[in-house]
Amino acid sequence: EPQHVRHWWGPKGFRNTFETFDFKPGGVWRFVMHGPDGTDYPQEWAFVEIVRPSQIVLDHLTAPKFRVTATFEDLDGKTKVTFRQLFESAAVCDSIKPRAVPGNEQNFDRLAVQLAIMQGYACELTITRTFDAPRALVWKAWTDPLHLAAWWGPHGFTNPVCEIDLRPGGAILIVMRAPDGTEYPMRGVFREIVEPERIVFSNSPVDDEDNPIIDGLTTVTFTERGGKTDMVLHTRAVALLPQAVPMIGGMEAGWTQSLERLAHTLSSN
């Protein structure tokens, strides 16, 4: 299906703009691969044979011309994919092989990520921390943008933008800046606010076109105990785009470091 193929076809860093994807014997597939350096590579393929769900044969019509045969074998819930490329001559194959082999490996790495997303790749995490600070102060650290910007994000990150509208339905916008200068914007909406006991909010990192990368929901509860505050954070993240998978993989480390920074901020007050 084109909405899935466009996300993984091609080496790492490439993206695709589809013109036609007529998935049937004799059907034509035209698209443009956009390289990381800005170079465009127009592509035209023709589907030769389709045997659902075991085999696809297609011809690459733009130079260099070659035929691809992809076979799919069910192995107890897993799938073995065999990808064969047949070139016009041994000389053409030898000239293409140094680029084709790593390119195909990256292609299938991206396919694995896309399949994880299609299967609803998700992660749930619960973290419990006790802070040596009264609940009112911990609440303020979570709900005052000046204080939130001081600790949000992993070690070494800053938050040049931290805007929150503290009410049910109010928006959240935080732009994290990594030590190398890369910025990671996140948008969210407050779902529930029970001062000073509970906050529920959505949190979704977005890409350069403001598309959500992750569907996230976070619940934080605060209980005062002898001048200290017990905090329970529960968060769930579901991948929406390929770049979500490494983000979700680092979710526990990211939240752990953020809360370490929060503890340091509270101890400084």
CSV table of N, CA and C in Angstrom, one decimal, residues 152-238:
chain,number,residue,atom,x,y,z
A,152,TRP,N,13.2,20.5,32.1
A,152,TRP,CA,12.6,19.5,31.1
A,152,TRP,C,13.6,19.1,30.1
A,153,GLY,N,13.7,17.8,29.9
A,153,GLY,CA,14.6,17.2,28.9
A,153,GLY,C,15.8,16.5,29.5
A,154,PRO,N,16.5,15.7,28.7
A,154,PRO,CA,17.7,15.0,29.2
A,154,PRO,C,18.8,16.0,29.5
A,155,HIS,N,19.8,15.4,30.2
A,155,HIS,CA,21.0,16.2,30.6
A,155,HIS,C,21.6,16.9,29.3
A,156,GLY,N,21.9,18.2,29.5
A,156,GLY,CA,22.6,19.0,28.5
A,156,GLY,C,21.6,19.7,27.5
A,157,PHE,N,20.3,19.4,27.7
A,157,PHE,CA,19.3,20.0,26.8
A,157,PHE,C,18.8,21.3,27.5
A,158,THR,N,18.4,22.3,26.6
A,158,THR,CA,17.8,23.5,27.1
A,158,THR,C,16.4,23.6,26.4
A,159,ASN,N,15.6,24.6,26.9
A,159,ASN,CA,14.3,24.8,26.3
A,159,ASN,C,14.1,26.3,26.0
A,160,PRO,N,14.5,26.7,24.8
A,160,PRO,CA,14.3,28.1,24.4
A,160,PRO,C,12.9,28.5,24.3
A,161,VAL,N,12.0,27.5,24.0
A,161,VAL,CA,10.5,27.8,24.0
A,161,VAL,C,9.8,26.9,25.0
A,162,CYS,N,9.1,27.5,25.9
A,162,CYS,CA,8.3,26.7,26.9
A,162,CYS,C,7.0,27.5,27.2
A,163,GLU,N,5.9,27.1,26.5
A,163,GLU,CA,4.7,27.9,26.6
A,163,GLU,C,3.6,26.9,27.1
A,164,ILE,N,2.9,27.2,28.1
A,164,ILE,CA,1.8,26.4,28.6
A,164,ILE,C,0.6,27.2,29.0
A,165,ASP,N,-0.6,26.7,28.6
A,165,ASP,CA,-1.8,27.3,29.0
A,165,ASP,C,-2.5,26.4,30.0
A,166,LEU,N,-2.3,26.7,31.3
A,166,LEU,CA,-2.7,25.7,32.3
A,166,LEU,C,-4.2,25.7,32.6
A,167,ARG,N,-4.9,25.0,31.8
A,167,ARG,CA,-6.3,24.8,31.9
A,167,ARG,C,-6.7,23.6,31.1
A,168,PRO,N,-7.8,22.9,31.4
A,168,PRO,CA,-8.2,21.8,30.5
A,168,PRO,C,-8.5,22.3,29.1
A,169,GLY,N,-7.8,21.7,28.2
A,169,GLY,CA,-7.9,22.1,26.8
A,169,GLY,C,-6.8,23.1,26.4
A,170,GLY,N,-6.0,23.6,27.4
A,170,GLY,CA,-5.0,24.5,27.1
A,170,GLY,C,-3.8,23.8,26.4
A,171,ALA,N,-3.1,24.6,25.6
A,171,ALA,CA,-2.0,24.1,24.7
A,171,ALA,C,-0.7,24.1,25.5
A,172,ILE,N,0.2,23.2,25.0
A,172,ILE,CA,1.6,23.1,25.5
A,172,ILE,C,2.5,23.2,24.3
A,173,LEU,N,3.5,24.0,24.3
A,173,LEU,CA,4.5,24.0,23.3
A,173,LEU,C,5.9,24.1,24.0
A,174,ILE,N,6.7,23.1,23.8
A,174,ILE,CA,8.1,23.1,24.3
A,174,ILE,C,9.0,22.7,23.2
A,175,VAL,N,10.0,23.5,23.0
A,175,VAL,CA,11.1,23.3,22.0
A,175,VAL,C,12.4,23.0,22.8
A,176,MET,N,12.8,21.7,22.7
A,176,MET,CA,14.0,21.3,23.4
A,176,MET,C,15.2,21.5,22.4
A,177,ARG,N,16.3,22.0,22.9
A,177,ARG,CA,17.5,22.2,22.1
A,177,ARG,C,18.6,21.3,22.6
A,178,ALA,N,19.1,20.4,21.8
A,178,ALA,CA,20.1,19.4,22.2
A,178,ALA,C,21.5,20.2,22.3
A,179,PRO,N,22.5,19.5,22.9
A,179,PRO,CA,23.8,20.2,23.0
A,179,PRO,C,24.4,20.5,21.6
A,180,ASP,N,24.0,19.7,20.6
A,180,ASP,CA,24.6,20.0,19.2
A,180,ASP,C,23.8,21.0,18.5
A,181,GLY,N,22.7,21.6,19.1
A,181,GLY,CA,22.0,22.7,18.5
A,181,GLY,C,20.7,22.2,17.8
A,182,THR,N,20.5,20.9,17.7
A,182,THR,CA,19.3,20.4,17.1
A,182,THR,C,18.1,20.6,18.0
A,183,GLU,N,17.0,21.1,17.4
A,183,GLU,CA,15.8,21.4,18.1
A,183,GLU,C,14.7,20.3,17.9
A,184,TYR,N,14.0,20.1,19.0
A,184,TYR,CA,12.9,19.0,19.0
A,184,TYR,C,11.7,19.6,19.6
A,185,PRO,N,10.8,20.1,18.7
A,185,PRO,CA,9.5,20.7,19.2
A,185,PRO,C,8.5,19.6,19.7
A,186,MET,N,7.8,19.9,20.7
A,186,MET,CA,6.7,19.0,21.2
A,186,MET,C,5.5,19.8,21.5
A,187,ARG,N,4.4,19.3,21.0
A,187,ARG,CA,3.1,20.0,21.3
A,187,ARG,C,2.2,19.0,22.2
A,188,GLY,N,1.3,19.6,22.9
A,188,GLY,CA,0.4,18.8,23.7
A,188,GLY,C,-0.8,19.7,24.1
A,189,VAL,N,-1.7,19.0,24.8
A,189,VAL,CA,-2.9,19.6,25.3
A,189,VAL,C,-3.2,19.1,26.7
A,190,PHE,N,-3.5,20.0,27.7
A,190,PHE,CA,-3.9,19.5,29.0
A,190,PHE,C,-5.3,18.9,29.0
A,191,ARG,N,-5.3,17.7,29.4
A,191,ARG,CA,-6.6,16.9,29.5
A,191,ARG,C,-7.3,17.1,30.8
A,192,GLU,N,-6.5,17.2,31.9
A,192,GLU,CA,-7.1,17.2,33.3
A,192,GLU,C,-6.1,18.0,34.2
A,193,ILE,N,-6.6,18.9,35.0
A,193,ILE,CA,-5.8,19.6,36.0
A,193,ILE,C,-6.6,19.6,37.3
A,194,VAL,N,-6.0,19.0,38.3
A,194,VAL,CA,-6.6,19.0,39.7
A,194,VAL,C,-5.5,19.5,40.6
A,195,GLU,N,-5.4,20.8,40.8
A,195,GLU,CA,-4.4,21.4,41.6
A,195,GLU,C,-4.5,21.1,43.1
A,196,PRO,N,-3.5,20.6,43.8
A,196,PRO,CA,-2.1,20.4,43.3
A,196,PRO,C,-1.9,18.9,43.2
A,197,GLU,N,-2.9,18.1,42.8
A,197,GLU,CA,-2.8,16.6,42.9
A,197,GLU,C,-2.5,15.9,41.6
A,198,ARG,N,-2.9,16.4,40.5
A,198,ARG,CA,-2.9,15.6,39.3
A,198,ARG,C,-2.9,16.4,38.0
A,199,ILE,N,-2.1,16.0,37.1
A,199,ILE,CA,-2.0,16.6,35.7
A,199,ILE,C,-2.1,15.5,34.7
A,200,VAL,N,-2.9,15.7,33.7
A,200,VAL,CA,-3.0,14.7,32.6
A,200,VAL,C,-2.8,15.6,31.3
A,201,PHE,N,-1.9,15.2,30.5
A,201,PHE,CA,-1.7,16.0,29.2
A,201,PHE,C,-1.2,15.0,28.1
A,202,SER,N,-1.5,15.4,26.9
A,202,SER,CA,-1.0,14.7,25.7
A,202,SER,C,0.4,15.4,25.4
A,203,ASN,N,1.3,14.6,24.8
A,203,ASN,CA,2.6,15.1,24.5
A,203,ASN,C,3.1,14.4,23.2
A,204,SER,N,3.3,15.2,22.1
A,204,SER,CA,3.6,14.6,20.8
A,204,SER,C,4.7,15.4,20.2
A,205,PRO,N,5.9,14.8,20.1
A,205,PRO,CA,7.0,15.5,19.3
A,205,PRO,C,6.5,15.6,17.9
A,206,VAL,N,6.9,16.7,17.2
A,206,VAL,CA,6.4,16.9,15.8
A,206,VAL,C,7.7,17.1,14.9
A,207,ASP,N,7.4,16.8,13.6
A,207,ASP,CA,8.5,16.9,12.6
A,207,ASP,C,8.6,18.3,12.1
A,208,ASP,N,9.5,18.5,11.0
A,208,ASP,CA,9.7,19.8,10.5
A,208,ASP,C,8.4,20.4,9.8
A,209,GLU,N,7.4,19.5,9.5
A,209,GLU,CA,6.2,19.9,8.9
A,209,GLU,C,5.1,20.0,9.9
A,210,ASP,N,5.4,19.9,11.2
A,210,ASP,CA,4.5,19.9,12.3
A,210,ASP,C,3.5,18.7,12.4
A,211,ASN,N,4.0,17.6,11.8
A,211,ASN,CA,3.2,16.3,11.9
A,211,ASN,C,3.6,15.6,13.2
A,212,PRO,N,2.6,15.1,13.9
A,212,PRO,CA,3.0,14.4,15.1
A,212,PRO,C,3.8,13.1,14.8
A,213,ILE,N,4.9,12.9,15.6
A,213,ILE,CA,5.7,11.7,15.4
A,213,ILE,C,5.3,10.6,16.4
A,214,ILE,N,4.8,11.0,17.5
A,214,ILE,CA,4.4,10.1,18.6
A,214,ILE,C,3.0,10.5,19.1
A,215,ASP,N,2.1,9.6,19.4
A,215,ASP,CA,0.9,9.9,20.1
A,215,ASP,C,1.2,9.6,21.6
A,216,GLY,N,1.4,10.6,22.4
A,216,GLY,CA,1.7,10.4,23.8
A,216,GLY,C,0.7,10.9,24.8
A,217,LEU,N,0.6,10.2,25.9
A,217,LEU,CA,-0.3,10.7,27.0
A,217,LEU,C,0.4,10.5,28.3
A,218,THR,N,0.4,11.5,29.1
A,218,THR,CA,1.2,11.4,30.4
A,218,THR,C,0.3,11.9,31.6
A,219,THR,N,0.3,11.1,32.6
A,219,THR,CA,-0.4,11.4,33.9
A,219,THR,C,0.6,11.5,35.0
A,220,VAL,N,0.5,12.6,35.7
A,220,VAL,CA,1.4,12.8,36.9
A,220,VAL,C,0.6,13.1,38.1
A,221,THR,N,0.8,12.4,39.2
A,221,THR,CA,0.1,12.6,40.5
A,221,THR,C,1.1,13.0,41.5
A,222,PHE,N,0.7,13.8,42.5
A,222,PHE,CA,1.5,14.3,43.6
A,222,PHE,C,0.8,14.1,44.9
A,223,THR,N,1.6,13.5,45.8
A,223,THR,CA,1.0,13.2,47.2
A,223,THR,C,2.0,13.8,48.2
A,224,GLU,N,1.6,14.6,49.1
A,224,GLU,CA,2.5,15.2,50.1
A,224,GLU,C,2.6,14.2,51.3
A,225,ARG,N,3.8,14.1,51.8
A,225,ARG,CA,4.1,13.2,52.9
A,225,ARG,C,5.2,13.7,53.7
A,226,GLY,N,4.8,14.3,54.9
A,226,GLY,CA,5.8,14.8,55.8
A,226,GLY,C,6.7,15.9,55.3
A,227,GLY,N,6.2,16.8,54.5
A,227,GLY,CA,7.0,17.9,53.9
A,227,GLY,C,7.7,17.5,52.6
A,228,LYS,N,7.6,16.2,52.2
A,228,LYS,CA,8.1,15.7,51.0
A,228,LYS,C,7.0,15.4,50.0
A,229,THR,N,7.3,15.1,48.8
A,229,THR,CA,6.3,14.9,47.8
A,229,THR,C,6.6,13.6,47.0
A,230,ASP,N,5.6,12.7,47.1
A,230,ASP,CA,5.7,11.4,46.3
A,230,ASP,C,5.0,11.7,44.9
A,231,MET,N,5.8,11.5,43.9
A,231,MET,CA,5.3,11.7,42.5
A,231,MET,C,5.3,10.4,41.8
A,232,VAL,N,4.1,10.2,41.0
A,232,VAL,CA,4.0,9.0,40.2
A,232,VAL,C,3.8,9.5,38.8
A,233,LEU,N,4.6,9.2,37.8
A,233,LEU,CA,4.5,9.5,36.4
A,233,LEU,C,4.2,8.3,35.6
A,234,HIS,N,3.1,8.3,34.9
A,234,HIS,CA,2.8,7.2,34.0
A,234,HIS,C,2.6,7.8,32.6
A,235,THR,N,3.3,7.3,31.6
A,235,THR,CA,3.3,7.8,30.3
A,235,THR,C,3.2,6.7,29.3
A,236,ARG,N,2.5,6.9,28.2
A,236,ARG,CA,2.3,5.9,27.1
A,236,ARG,C,2.6,6.6,25.8
A,237,ALA,N,3.4,6.0,24.9
A,237,ALA,CA,3.7,6.5,23.6
A,237,ALA,C,3.5,5.5,22.5
A,238,VAL,N,2.8,5.9,21.4
A,238,VAL,CA,2.6,5.1,20.3
A,238,VAL,C,3.2,5.7,19.1
